[in-house]
Amino acid sequence: MIQKPRGTIDILPDESPVWRFIEDTARKVASNYGYGEIRFPTFEATELFMRGVGNDTDVVQKEMYTFYDRDNRSLTLRPEGTACVARSVIENSLYADSMPLRLYYLSSCFRYEKPQAGRSREFYQFGAELFGAATAVADAEIISLADAIIRNIGIKSVSLHINTLGCSDCRPRYHSRLKEYYKLNISNLCETCRDRLETNPLRILDCKNNDCVKLREGVPKTIDFLCDDCGEHFEILKRTLTKIGIDYRINTNIVRGLDYYTRTVFEFISDDIGAQGTLCGGGRYDGLIEAIGGPSTTGIGFAMGITRLILALKSSDNNIKSKYNENPLLYIASLGETASVHAVSLAEKLRAGGIFAECDIIGRSLKAQMKYADKKGAAFTLILGDNEIESGKAQLKNMRDGSQTPVDINDTDILRRLLGYDK
Ligand code: HAM
């Protein structure tokens, strides 16, 4: 048997209503905040991620799915969406439109990571990016969008962690302090981090190697090295979050694993779903557009992993399957050939009116039909035999409570109402 590649998932019909619920909720909330949907290619030039995400990141060094096409171009399956959106903003000159520019996306991403609960090699993100708004109030707005999506999905026990990484003015001071700290402990760093010490010491802070993680205690914090502008930006962000009623905690360990971040970074973390508890991560990236060849344009955004949102939702509500199932199914059972033809035509009529209806199409016995209806979770059933067809009347059975209601099978309006479609 050919199996799916390690670290990928099949989303089966049973599970997909929850996915759609999450995706629809995220889309709806983002639209209310003025975000328009953007879609972009599954693969991009490898250079985009090297320059955008950063050569020293784990994502670029260890996790990308890179291949050469038949023309020997190096291409990479997108490991994340931000660099792709930024590329599209430049290529389509969207920065020339009136600012701010608000975009959202739903996309699969690919990273060669060690699979575990909440971590896969192909995963799905909902992301939002806001360009051309440099203020701390804009940071608060994007954080509030992420917060609103998580709340509207119904996830509980999640907390917002914020930090600031400073800017190109104050970061060099921090980097030299960080280098001093790690040089004293160089023998305990992994080989990759020894190289990073010279090229990009901030990346040592998100290395997953145990020895490097241990060294994090006592490490200097970005927050203590901020220039006045970055300090003020962070203060305004905190004030605005408090004013809009979003709880947060300052977590100086949040440095994010991608190189493009400046100033504000944040994560929404759940304690309920194990080690991979970060549901959403994001931050400001004021230098990204320029780094990949566009005009100086500020940006901030976030992405949330759909699988992790589902895990968190399940942990706070273990009945989600039934809750997010689509419209109630009406199963029309039939006895005999005439009734079977009638059932098909009635099902067609109901579906044309937007009703979710199924009937037997393989000539099963009534008992087998009812068993099937039960397995499919039909909310209602209607049994058609010769009598019902002649009289035009049948009993609509509510499968949840067993009650029966006589109905005129040719009156689709009444059926709609009884099935609960016109609430
Ligand atoms: P990220 O932190 O790499 O950021 O990923 C964002 C979210 O995607 C994570 O918080 C997690 O929920 C999910 N995720 C990441 N990797 C995996 C995986 N291997 N399996 C399952 N879920 C995963 C970014 O991707 C940035 N582009 C976010 C951003 C947008 N920053 C600014 N704008």
Short mmCIF file of N, CA and C in Angstrom, two decimals, residues 148-291:
data_model
loop_
_atom_site.label_atom_id
_atom_site.label_comp_id
_atom_site.label_asym_id
_atom_site.label_seq_id
_atom_site.Cartn_x
_atom_site.Cartn_y
_atom_site.Cartn_z
N ALA A 148 -9.65 38.30 18.14
CA ALA A 148 -11.08 38.16 17.79
C ALA A 148 -11.33 36.83 17.07
N ILE A 149 -10.41 36.44 16.20
CA ILE A 149 -10.58 35.16 15.48
C ILE A 149 -10.57 34.01 16.48
N ILE A 150 -9.59 34.02 17.37
CA ILE A 150 -9.47 32.93 18.35
C ILE A 150 -10.72 32.88 19.24
N ARG A 151 -11.19 34.04 19.66
CA ARG A 151 -12.40 34.07 20.51
C ARG A 151 -13.63 33.61 19.75
N ASN A 152 -13.76 34.08 18.50
CA ASN A 152 -14.95 33.69 17.72
C ASN A 152 -14.97 32.20 17.39
N ILE A 153 -13.80 31.60 17.29
CA ILE A 153 -13.75 30.15 17.07
C ILE A 153 -14.24 29.43 18.33
N GLY A 154 -14.02 30.06 19.47
CA GLY A 154 -14.51 29.48 20.72
C GLY A 154 -13.41 28.83 21.53
N ILE A 155 -12.15 29.21 21.23
CA ILE A 155 -11.03 28.62 21.99
C ILE A 155 -10.87 29.34 23.32
N LYS A 156 -10.74 28.54 24.37
CA LYS A 156 -10.55 29.15 25.69
C LYS A 156 -9.13 28.85 26.17
N SER A 157 -8.79 29.35 27.30
CA SER A 157 -7.46 29.23 27.89
C SER A 157 -6.31 29.40 26.91
N VAL A 158 -6.23 30.61 26.40
CA VAL A 158 -5.09 30.96 25.55
C VAL A 158 -4.59 32.31 26.06
N SER A 159 -3.27 32.48 26.06
CA SER A 159 -2.79 33.78 26.53
C SER A 159 -1.88 34.43 25.49
N LEU A 160 -1.92 35.75 25.53
CA LEU A 160 -1.14 36.55 24.58
C LEU A 160 0.19 36.94 25.22
N HIS A 161 1.27 36.61 24.53
CA HIS A 161 2.61 36.96 25.01
C HIS A 161 3.19 37.99 24.03
N ILE A 162 3.70 39.09 24.56
CA ILE A 162 4.29 40.09 23.66
C ILE A 162 5.73 40.39 24.05
N ASN A 163 6.48 40.86 23.06
CA ASN A 163 7.86 41.26 23.31
C ASN A 163 8.23 42.27 22.23
N THR A 164 9.38 42.89 22.38
CA THR A 164 9.85 43.77 21.31
C THR A 164 11.30 43.43 21.02
N LEU A 165 11.64 43.44 19.73
CA LEU A 165 13.00 43.07 19.33
C LEU A 165 13.83 44.29 18.95
N GLY A 166 13.26 45.50 19.09
CA GLY A 166 14.01 46.70 18.74
C GLY A 166 14.13 46.85 17.23
N CYS A 167 14.95 47.84 16.83
CA CYS A 167 15.05 48.14 15.39
C CYS A 167 16.52 48.13 14.98
N SER A 168 16.77 48.54 13.74
CA SER A 168 18.16 48.49 13.26
C SER A 168 19.05 49.48 14.03
N ASP A 169 18.44 50.46 14.72
CA ASP A 169 19.25 51.40 15.51
C ASP A 169 19.71 50.76 16.82
N CYS A 170 18.78 50.11 17.51
CA CYS A 170 19.16 49.61 18.84
C CYS A 170 19.61 48.16 18.84
N ARG A 171 19.33 47.43 17.79
CA ARG A 171 19.66 46.01 17.84
C ARG A 171 21.17 45.70 17.86
N PRO A 172 21.99 46.51 17.12
CA PRO A 172 23.43 46.19 17.16
C PRO A 172 24.00 46.17 18.58
N ARG A 173 23.52 47.11 19.44
CA ARG A 173 24.00 47.14 20.84
C ARG A 173 23.63 45.84 21.54
N TYR A 174 22.41 45.41 21.26
CA TYR A 174 21.93 44.17 21.89
C TYR A 174 22.74 42.98 21.38
N HIS A 175 22.96 42.97 20.08
CA HIS A 175 23.72 41.85 19.48
C HIS A 175 25.11 41.75 20.11
N SER A 176 25.78 42.89 20.31
CA SER A 176 27.14 42.75 20.86
C SER A 176 27.09 42.25 22.30
N ARG A 177 26.06 42.65 23.05
CA ARG A 177 25.93 42.15 24.42
C ARG A 177 25.65 40.63 24.41
N LEU A 178 24.81 40.24 23.45
CA LEU A 178 24.44 38.82 23.31
C LEU A 178 25.68 37.97 22.94
N LYS A 179 26.47 38.54 22.04
CA LYS A 179 27.70 37.84 21.63
C LYS A 179 28.62 37.64 22.82
N GLU A 180 28.76 38.73 23.62
CA GLU A 180 29.63 38.62 24.82
C GLU A 180 29.13 37.48 25.71
N TYR A 181 27.82 37.45 25.91
CA TYR A 181 27.23 36.43 26.79
C TYR A 181 27.53 35.03 26.27
N TYR A 182 27.29 34.83 24.99
CA TYR A 182 27.45 33.48 24.45
C TYR A 182 28.93 33.09 24.28
N LYS A 183 29.79 34.09 24.07
CA LYS A 183 31.22 33.75 23.93
C LYS A 183 31.73 33.11 25.21
N LEU A 184 31.20 33.57 26.35
CA LEU A 184 31.61 32.99 27.64
C LEU A 184 31.18 31.53 27.76
N ASN A 185 30.16 31.17 26.95
CA ASN A 185 29.61 29.80 27.05
C ASN A 185 29.74 29.04 25.75
N ILE A 186 30.69 29.44 24.94
CA ILE A 186 30.74 28.94 23.56
C ILE A 186 30.83 27.40 23.48
N SER A 187 31.52 26.80 24.47
CA SER A 187 31.70 25.34 24.39
C SER A 187 30.37 24.60 24.55
N ASN A 188 29.37 25.30 25.11
CA ASN A 188 28.06 24.64 25.30
C ASN A 188 27.10 24.85 24.13
N LEU A 189 27.53 25.63 23.15
CA LEU A 189 26.63 25.88 22.02
C LEU A 189 26.73 24.76 20.99
N CYS A 190 25.63 24.50 20.28
CA CYS A 190 25.70 23.51 19.20
C CYS A 190 26.51 24.11 18.04
N GLU A 191 26.88 23.25 17.12
CA GLU A 191 27.76 23.70 16.04
C GLU A 191 27.14 24.82 15.21
N THR A 192 25.84 24.66 14.90
CA THR A 192 25.16 25.68 14.09
C THR A 192 25.18 27.02 14.82
N CYS A 193 24.96 26.98 16.14
CA CYS A 193 24.90 28.24 16.88
C CYS A 193 26.27 28.89 17.02
N ARG A 194 27.31 28.07 17.00
CA ARG A 194 28.66 28.68 17.03
C ARG A 194 28.85 29.55 15.79
N ASP A 195 28.35 29.06 14.66
CA ASP A 195 28.42 29.88 13.44
C ASP A 195 27.52 31.09 13.55
N ARG A 196 26.33 30.87 14.14
CA ARG A 196 25.36 31.96 14.26
C ARG A 196 25.88 33.08 15.15
N LEU A 197 26.77 32.74 16.07
CA LEU A 197 27.31 33.73 17.00
C LEU A 197 27.91 34.89 16.23
N GLU A 198 28.55 34.61 15.13
CA GLU A 198 29.15 35.69 14.34
C GLU A 198 28.13 36.30 13.38
N THR A 199 27.31 35.45 12.74
CA THR A 199 26.45 35.98 11.68
C THR A 199 25.13 36.56 12.21
N ASN A 200 24.52 35.92 13.21
CA ASN A 200 23.17 36.32 13.61
C ASN A 200 22.85 35.76 15.01
N PRO A 201 23.43 36.38 16.06
CA PRO A 201 23.32 35.79 17.41
C PRO A 201 21.88 35.65 17.92
N LEU A 202 20.96 36.49 17.40
CA LEU A 202 19.57 36.40 17.87
C LEU A 202 18.98 35.02 17.60
N ARG A 203 19.44 34.39 16.53
CA ARG A 203 18.89 33.08 16.15
C ARG A 203 19.22 31.98 17.18
N ILE A 204 20.28 32.22 17.98
CA ILE A 204 20.64 31.23 19.00
C ILE A 204 19.48 31.10 20.00
N LEU A 205 18.72 32.19 20.13
CA LEU A 205 17.64 32.21 21.11
C LEU A 205 16.46 31.33 20.74
N ASP A 206 16.37 30.92 19.47
CA ASP A 206 15.29 29.97 19.20
C ASP A 206 15.80 28.62 18.68
N CYS A 207 17.06 28.33 18.97
CA CYS A 207 17.60 27.02 18.61
C CYS A 207 16.93 25.96 19.51
N LYS A 208 16.62 24.81 18.89
CA LYS A 208 15.89 23.79 19.68
C LYS A 208 16.83 22.81 20.38
N ASN A 209 18.15 22.94 20.14
CA ASN A 209 19.11 22.05 20.78
C ASN A 209 19.08 22.22 22.31
N ASN A 210 19.04 21.10 23.04
CA ASN A 210 18.89 21.16 24.50
C ASN A 210 19.92 22.02 25.20
N ASP A 211 21.20 21.88 24.78
CA ASP A 211 22.26 22.65 25.44
C ASP A 211 22.06 24.14 25.21
N CYS A 212 21.65 24.50 23.99
CA CYS A 212 21.43 25.92 23.68
C CYS A 212 20.23 26.44 24.46
N VAL A 213 19.21 25.59 24.62
CA VAL A 213 18.02 26.00 25.38
C VAL A 213 18.42 26.29 26.84
N LYS A 214 19.28 25.43 27.40
CA LYS A 214 19.70 25.60 28.80
C LYS A 214 20.38 26.96 29.02
N LEU A 215 21.14 27.38 28.01
CA LEU A 215 21.90 28.63 28.15
C LEU A 215 21.01 29.87 28.14
N ARG A 216 19.73 29.66 27.86
CA ARG A 216 18.83 30.81 27.74
C ARG A 216 18.55 31.49 29.08
N GLU A 217 18.74 30.74 30.14
CA GLU A 217 18.56 31.37 31.46
C GLU A 217 19.67 32.39 31.66
N GLY A 218 19.31 33.59 32.00
CA GLY A 218 20.33 34.60 32.26
C GLY A 218 20.80 35.34 31.02
N VAL A 219 20.18 35.04 29.88
CA VAL A 219 20.58 35.70 28.64
C VAL A 219 20.10 37.16 28.65
N PRO A 220 20.86 38.12 28.09
CA PRO A 220 20.37 39.51 28.05
C PRO A 220 19.06 39.62 27.27
N LYS A 221 18.24 40.60 27.65
CA LYS A 221 16.92 40.73 27.03
C LYS A 221 16.88 41.95 26.10
N THR A 222 16.22 41.79 24.97
CA THR A 222 16.12 42.91 24.00
C THR A 222 15.52 44.15 24.66
N ILE A 223 14.55 43.91 25.52
CA ILE A 223 13.78 44.99 26.13
C ILE A 223 14.66 45.98 26.92
N ASP A 224 15.84 45.48 27.37
CA ASP A 224 16.75 46.34 28.13
C ASP A 224 17.68 47.15 27.23
N PHE A 225 17.54 46.99 25.92
CA PHE A 225 18.48 47.66 25.01
C PHE A 225 17.76 48.56 23.99
N LEU A 226 16.52 48.88 24.25
CA LEU A 226 15.73 49.60 23.25
C LEU A 226 16.15 51.07 23.13
N CYS A 227 16.08 51.61 21.90
CA CYS A 227 16.27 53.05 21.72
C CYS A 227 14.98 53.73 22.18
N ASP A 228 14.99 55.07 22.27
CA ASP A 228 13.82 55.78 22.80
C ASP A 228 12.57 55.51 21.96
N ASP A 229 12.74 55.50 20.62
CA ASP A 229 11.57 55.31 19.75
C ASP A 229 10.95 53.93 19.95
N CYS A 230 11.81 52.93 20.03
CA CYS A 230 11.28 51.56 20.21
C CYS A 230 10.63 51.41 21.58
N GLY A 231 11.23 52.06 22.59
CA GLY A 231 10.67 52.01 23.94
C GLY A 231 9.28 52.64 23.95
N GLU A 232 9.16 53.80 23.29
CA GLU A 232 7.87 54.49 23.27
C GLU A 232 6.83 53.67 22.50
N HIS A 233 7.27 53.08 21.39
CA HIS A 233 6.38 52.25 20.57
C HIS A 233 5.77 51.13 21.43
N PHE A 234 6.64 50.50 22.21
CA PHE A 234 6.18 49.37 23.04
C PHE A 234 5.22 49.85 24.13
N GLU A 235 5.54 51.04 24.70
CA GLU A 235 4.66 51.59 25.75
C GLU A 235 3.26 51.87 25.18
N ILE A 236 3.22 52.48 23.97
CA ILE A 236 1.91 52.81 23.36
C ILE A 236 1.15 51.53 23.06
N LEU A 237 1.88 50.51 22.58
CA LEU A 237 1.20 49.23 22.29
C LEU A 237 0.54 48.69 23.56
N LYS A 238 1.29 48.69 24.65
CA LYS A 238 0.76 48.13 25.90
C LYS A 238 -0.47 48.92 26.35
N ARG A 239 -0.35 50.28 26.25
CA ARG A 239 -1.49 51.13 26.66
C ARG A 239 -2.72 50.83 25.81
N THR A 240 -2.49 50.69 24.48
CA THR A 240 -3.64 50.49 23.57
C THR A 240 -4.29 49.14 23.84
N LEU A 241 -3.47 48.11 24.06
CA LEU A 241 -4.04 46.78 24.35
C LEU A 241 -4.89 46.84 25.62
N THR A 242 -4.37 47.53 26.63
CA THR A 242 -5.13 47.65 27.88
C THR A 242 -6.44 48.38 27.62
N LYS A 243 -6.36 49.45 26.82
CA LYS A 243 -7.56 50.25 26.54
C LYS A 243 -8.62 49.41 25.81
N ILE A 244 -8.17 48.55 24.85
CA ILE A 244 -9.19 47.76 24.14
C ILE A 244 -9.56 46.47 24.90
N GLY A 245 -8.96 46.28 26.04
CA GLY A 245 -9.38 45.17 26.89
C GLY A 245 -8.76 43.84 26.51
N ILE A 246 -7.54 43.87 25.93
CA ILE A 246 -6.88 42.60 25.61
C ILE A 246 -5.78 42.35 26.65
N ASP A 247 -5.90 41.24 27.38
CA ASP A 247 -4.89 40.89 28.38
C ASP A 247 -3.63 40.41 27.69
N TYR A 248 -2.50 40.74 28.25
CA TYR A 248 -1.23 40.27 27.66
C TYR A 248 -0.23 40.07 28.77
N ARG A 249 0.81 39.31 28.47
CA ARG A 249 1.94 39.27 29.39
C ARG A 249 3.21 39.51 28.58
N ILE A 250 4.16 40.18 29.22
CA ILE A 250 5.42 40.43 28.51
C ILE A 250 6.28 39.19 28.67
N ASN A 251 6.74 38.67 27.57
CA ASN A 251 7.55 37.45 27.61
C ASN A 251 8.80 37.70 26.77
N THR A 252 9.90 37.96 27.47
CA THR A 252 11.12 38.35 26.76
C THR A 252 11.77 37.17 26.02
N ASN A 253 11.23 35.96 26.23
CA ASN A 253 11.76 34.80 25.49
C ASN A 253 11.20 34.71 24.08
N ILE A 254 10.17 35.50 23.78
CA ILE A 254 9.60 35.42 22.44
C ILE A 254 10.51 36.19 21.48
N VAL A 255 11.23 35.45 20.63
CA VAL A 255 12.08 36.13 19.65
C VAL A 255 11.68 35.77 18.23
N ARG A 256 10.78 34.74 18.09
CA ARG A 256 10.30 34.30 16.79
C ARG A 256 11.44 33.67 15.97
N GLY A 257 11.07 32.73 15.12
CA GLY A 257 12.11 31.97 14.42
C GLY A 257 12.47 32.50 13.04
N LEU A 258 11.94 33.66 12.67
CA LEU A 258 12.19 34.15 11.31
C LEU A 258 12.91 35.49 11.42
N ASP A 259 13.75 35.78 10.45
CA ASP A 259 14.66 36.91 10.59
C ASP A 259 14.06 38.29 10.36
N TYR A 260 12.87 38.34 9.76
CA TYR A 260 12.41 39.66 9.31
C TYR A 260 11.83 40.55 10.40
N TYR A 261 11.70 40.05 11.62
CA TYR A 261 10.99 40.82 12.63
C TYR A 261 11.77 42.02 13.17
N THR A 262 11.01 43.09 13.41
CA THR A 262 11.53 44.29 14.07
C THR A 262 10.49 44.69 15.11
N ARG A 263 10.91 45.34 16.13
CA ARG A 263 9.99 45.82 17.19
C ARG A 263 9.03 44.74 17.71
N THR A 264 7.71 44.98 17.58
CA THR A 264 6.72 44.11 18.23
C THR A 264 6.71 42.67 17.70
N VAL A 265 6.77 41.71 18.62
CA VAL A 265 6.50 40.30 18.26
C VAL A 265 5.51 39.76 19.28
N PHE A 266 4.72 38.79 18.86
CA PHE A 266 3.71 38.27 19.79
C PHE A 266 3.34 36.84 19.45
N GLU A 267 2.85 36.14 20.45
CA GLU A 267 2.34 34.77 20.23
C GLU A 267 1.11 34.55 21.11
N PHE A 268 0.15 33.83 20.58
CA PHE A 268 -0.99 33.38 21.38
C PHE A 268 -0.70 31.92 21.72
N ILE A 269 -0.59 31.62 23.01
CA ILE A 269 -0.15 30.29 23.43
C ILE A 269 -1.24 29.61 24.25
N SER A 270 -1.47 28.33 23.92
CA SER A 270 -2.45 27.54 24.67
C SER A 270 -1.68 26.57 25.57
N ASP A 271 -2.15 26.41 26.78
CA ASP A 271 -1.49 25.44 27.68
C ASP A 271 -2.11 24.07 27.55
N ASP A 272 -3.15 23.97 26.72
CA ASP A 272 -3.95 22.73 26.70
C ASP A 272 -3.52 21.70 25.67
N ILE A 273 -2.58 22.05 24.78
CA ILE A 273 -2.37 21.13 23.66
C ILE A 273 -0.95 20.60 23.56
N GLY A 274 -0.22 20.63 24.67
CA GLY A 274 1.12 20.04 24.67
C GLY A 274 2.20 21.00 24.23
N ALA A 275 3.32 20.38 23.81
CA ALA A 275 4.53 21.17 23.55
C ALA A 275 4.35 22.19 22.44
N GLN A 276 3.55 21.85 21.43
CA GLN A 276 3.38 22.78 20.31
C GLN A 276 2.17 23.67 20.58
N GLY A 277 2.29 24.49 21.62
CA GLY A 277 1.13 25.26 22.09
C GLY A 277 0.94 26.61 21.42
N THR A 278 1.89 27.01 20.56
CA THR A 278 1.73 28.33 19.93
C THR A 278 0.70 28.24 18.82
N LEU A 279 -0.46 28.83 19.08
CA LEU A 279 -1.53 28.78 18.10
C LEU A 279 -1.30 29.79 17.00
N CYS A 280 -0.70 30.92 17.39
CA CYS A 280 -0.57 32.04 16.45
C CYS A 280 0.72 32.78 16.76
N GLY A 281 1.44 33.15 15.73
CA GLY A 281 2.67 33.91 15.95
C GLY A 281 2.76 35.03 14.93
N GLY A 282 3.32 36.14 15.36
CA GLY A 282 3.43 37.23 14.39
C GLY A 282 4.29 38.36 14.90
N GLY A 283 4.32 39.43 14.14
CA GLY A 283 5.09 40.58 14.54
C GLY A 283 5.30 41.55 13.40
N ARG A 284 6.05 42.61 13.74
CA ARG A 284 6.31 43.68 12.79
C ARG A 284 7.54 43.32 11.95
N TYR A 285 7.51 43.70 10.68
CA TYR A 285 8.66 43.40 9.80
C TYR A 285 8.87 44.59 8.85
N ASP A 286 9.36 45.70 9.43
CA ASP A 286 9.44 46.93 8.66
C ASP A 286 10.50 46.91 7.56
N GLY A 287 11.43 45.94 7.61
CA GLY A 287 12.48 45.93 6.58
C GLY A 287 12.27 44.88 5.50
N LEU A 288 11.22 44.07 5.60
CA LEU A 288 11.09 42.91 4.71
C LEU A 288 10.90 43.31 3.24
N ILE A 289 10.00 44.24 2.99
CA ILE A 289 9.71 44.60 1.60
C ILE A 289 10.99 45.10 0.92
N GLU A 290 11.74 45.92 1.65
CA GLU A 290 12.99 46.44 1.06
C GLU A 290 14.00 45.31 0.86
N ALA A 291 14.05 44.39 1.82
CA ALA A 291 15.03 43.29 1.74
C ALA A 291 14.81 42.42 0.50
#
